[in-house]
Each structure stands twice: as C-alpha cells, then as structure tokens.
Coordinates of C-alpha atoms and ligand atoms in Angstrom, one line a residue:
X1 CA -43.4 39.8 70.9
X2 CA -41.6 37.2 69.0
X3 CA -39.1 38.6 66.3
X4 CA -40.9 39.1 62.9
X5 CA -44.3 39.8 63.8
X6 CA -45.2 43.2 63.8
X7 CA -49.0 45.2 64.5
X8 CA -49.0 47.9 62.4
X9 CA -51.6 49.6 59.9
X10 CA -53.6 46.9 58.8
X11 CA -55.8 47.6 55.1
X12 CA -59.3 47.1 55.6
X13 CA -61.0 43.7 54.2
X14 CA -61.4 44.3 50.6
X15 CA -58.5 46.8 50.1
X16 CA -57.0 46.1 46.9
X17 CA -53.3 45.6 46.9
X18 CA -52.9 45.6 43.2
X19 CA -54.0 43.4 39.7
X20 CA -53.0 40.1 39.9
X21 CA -51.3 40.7 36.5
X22 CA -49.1 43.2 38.0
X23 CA -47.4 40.2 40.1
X24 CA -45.2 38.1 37.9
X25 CA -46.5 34.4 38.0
X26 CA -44.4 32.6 39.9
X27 CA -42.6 35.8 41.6
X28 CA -43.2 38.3 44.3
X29 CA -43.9 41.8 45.0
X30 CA -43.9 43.9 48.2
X31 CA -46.3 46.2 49.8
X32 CA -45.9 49.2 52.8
X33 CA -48.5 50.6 54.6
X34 CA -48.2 53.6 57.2
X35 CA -45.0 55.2 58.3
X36 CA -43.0 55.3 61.6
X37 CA -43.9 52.8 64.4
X38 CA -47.1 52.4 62.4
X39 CA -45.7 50.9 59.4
X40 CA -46.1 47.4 57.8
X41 CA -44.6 45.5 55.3
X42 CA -45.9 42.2 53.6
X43 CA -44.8 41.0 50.5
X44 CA -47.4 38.6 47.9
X45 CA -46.1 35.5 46.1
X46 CA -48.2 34.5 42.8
X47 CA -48.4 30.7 41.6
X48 CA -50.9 30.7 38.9
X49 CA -54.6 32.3 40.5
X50 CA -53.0 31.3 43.3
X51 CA -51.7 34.2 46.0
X52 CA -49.4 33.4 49.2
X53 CA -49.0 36.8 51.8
X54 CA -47.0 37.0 54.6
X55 CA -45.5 39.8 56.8
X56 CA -42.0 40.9 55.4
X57 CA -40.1 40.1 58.2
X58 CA -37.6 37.0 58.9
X59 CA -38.6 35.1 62.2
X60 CA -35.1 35.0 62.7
X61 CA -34.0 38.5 63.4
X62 CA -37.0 40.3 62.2
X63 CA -35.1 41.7 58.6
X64 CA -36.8 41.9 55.6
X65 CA -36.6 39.1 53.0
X66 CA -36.0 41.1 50.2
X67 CA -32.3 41.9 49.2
X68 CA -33.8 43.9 46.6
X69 CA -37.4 45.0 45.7
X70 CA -40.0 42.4 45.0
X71 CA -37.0 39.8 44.9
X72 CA -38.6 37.1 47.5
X73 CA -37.7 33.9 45.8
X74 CA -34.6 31.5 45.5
X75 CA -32.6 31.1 42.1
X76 CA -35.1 28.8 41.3
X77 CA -38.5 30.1 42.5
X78 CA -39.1 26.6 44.5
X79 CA -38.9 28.9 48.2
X80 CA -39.1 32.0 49.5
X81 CA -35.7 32.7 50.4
X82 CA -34.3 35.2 53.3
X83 CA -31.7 37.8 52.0
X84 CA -29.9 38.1 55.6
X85 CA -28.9 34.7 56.9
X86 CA -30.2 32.2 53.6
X87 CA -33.2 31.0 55.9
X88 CA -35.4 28.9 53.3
X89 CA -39.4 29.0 53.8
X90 CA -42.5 27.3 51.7
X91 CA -44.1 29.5 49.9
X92 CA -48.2 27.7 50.6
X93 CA -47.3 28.1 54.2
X94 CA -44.1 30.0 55.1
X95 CA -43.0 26.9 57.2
X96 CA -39.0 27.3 57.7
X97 CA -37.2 24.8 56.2
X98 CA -33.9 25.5 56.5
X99 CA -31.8 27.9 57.8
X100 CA -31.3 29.7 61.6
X101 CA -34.8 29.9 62.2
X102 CA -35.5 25.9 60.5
X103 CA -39.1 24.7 61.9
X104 CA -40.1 28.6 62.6
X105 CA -42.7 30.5 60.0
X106 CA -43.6 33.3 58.4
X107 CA -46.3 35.6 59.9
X108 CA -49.1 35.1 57.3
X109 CA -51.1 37.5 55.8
X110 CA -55.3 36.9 54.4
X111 CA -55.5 37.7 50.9
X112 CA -57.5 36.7 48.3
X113 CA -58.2 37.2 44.4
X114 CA -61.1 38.9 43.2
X115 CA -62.2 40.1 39.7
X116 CA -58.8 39.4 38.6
X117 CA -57.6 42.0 41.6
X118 CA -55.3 40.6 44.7
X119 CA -57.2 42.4 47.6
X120 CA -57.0 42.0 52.0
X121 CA -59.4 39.6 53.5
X122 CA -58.4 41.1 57.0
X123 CA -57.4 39.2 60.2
X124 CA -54.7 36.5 60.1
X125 CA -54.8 33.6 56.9
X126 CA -56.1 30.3 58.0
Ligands
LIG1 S1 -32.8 37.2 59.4 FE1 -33.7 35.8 58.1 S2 -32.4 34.1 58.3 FE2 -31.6 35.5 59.7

C-alpha cells in the first residue's frame, strides 16, 4: 500500500456529504467516516458548482492536509496545499506540483452535485 491511500468505510453512492452552500466557494471542508482501522477521511474543495474530492492524506507520508479544520488551500486559494512538508497539489486533479512528493497525487474521491446537495458517486473519480 502506497502511503496516502487508505480502504476504509466507504458512503454508499448517493450519500449526501452536505449542501453545497455549506462549502465556502472557493474553499474546503473535511469529512470522517467510521472509527478505528475503519476510518476515512476526505476532504471537498468547491469552485463555483464545481466540487473536487480527494482522500485526506498526503502521498508523501500519509498526514492529513489540514493544519486546521476545513483549511485545505494556500494563502491564495490557487492549490491545495499540504500542512506537514508545503507539498503543493491541483485542486481539478490532485496532481503534485511541488514539494517532496512533486509528480505524485492525491487519492481522488467520486462526488458529484445534486439538487444543490454534494453527495458520493461511489468507486474511484475518473
Ligand atoms: S506529508 Fe505532505 S508534503 Fe510531507
């Protein structure tokens, strides 16, 4: 297993995460499912109707992103942005590009917006 992917719980297709609204256009929030060796994080970045998910763990070391809640972003919004080491990643496709883990990614997440709700679509994103 590479570092930052994890199997945990996953939501069923359909779950809703949250309202769109309740995700600050153009910034992030984080989500947990489970517990114990079950558990998952992924965090959600909003541009717009647009939604970006990924698993919230660095390819580098396997950390969380987040230095503190729902903070996923540079000082400027432009990247996502890796509290541990400074690893910078795109936010339409989690592509590293810069920092230790530079031409690594993020372990994407399928979600999609419906009827104004940010919901799972299940599996991997393509
Ligand atoms: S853990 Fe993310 S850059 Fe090192």
């Amino acid at each position: 297993m590479r570092h930052g992917w994890h199997r945990g719980v996953t939501p069923a297709p359909g779950y809703p995460l949250c309202a769109l609204a309740e995700i600050p256009d153009g910034g992030g929030r984080g989500f947990v499912f489970g517990g114990g060796t079950e558990r998952r994080a992924i965090f959600v970045v909003r541009r717009g109707d647009r939604v970006f998910a990924y698993e919230n763990s660095c390819p580098h070391v396997g950390t969380p992103l987040d230095w503190v809640p729902d903070q996923f972003l540079d000082r400027d919004g432009a990247h996502i942005l890796c509290s541990t080491h400074g690893a910078l990643f795109r936010i339409e496709d989690g592509y590293c590009l810069s920092g230790p883990c530079a031409g690594d990614r993020l372990s994407q997440v399928a979600v999609a917006v419906r009827d104004g709700m940010v919901v799972m679509r299940g599996g991997t994103a393509s």
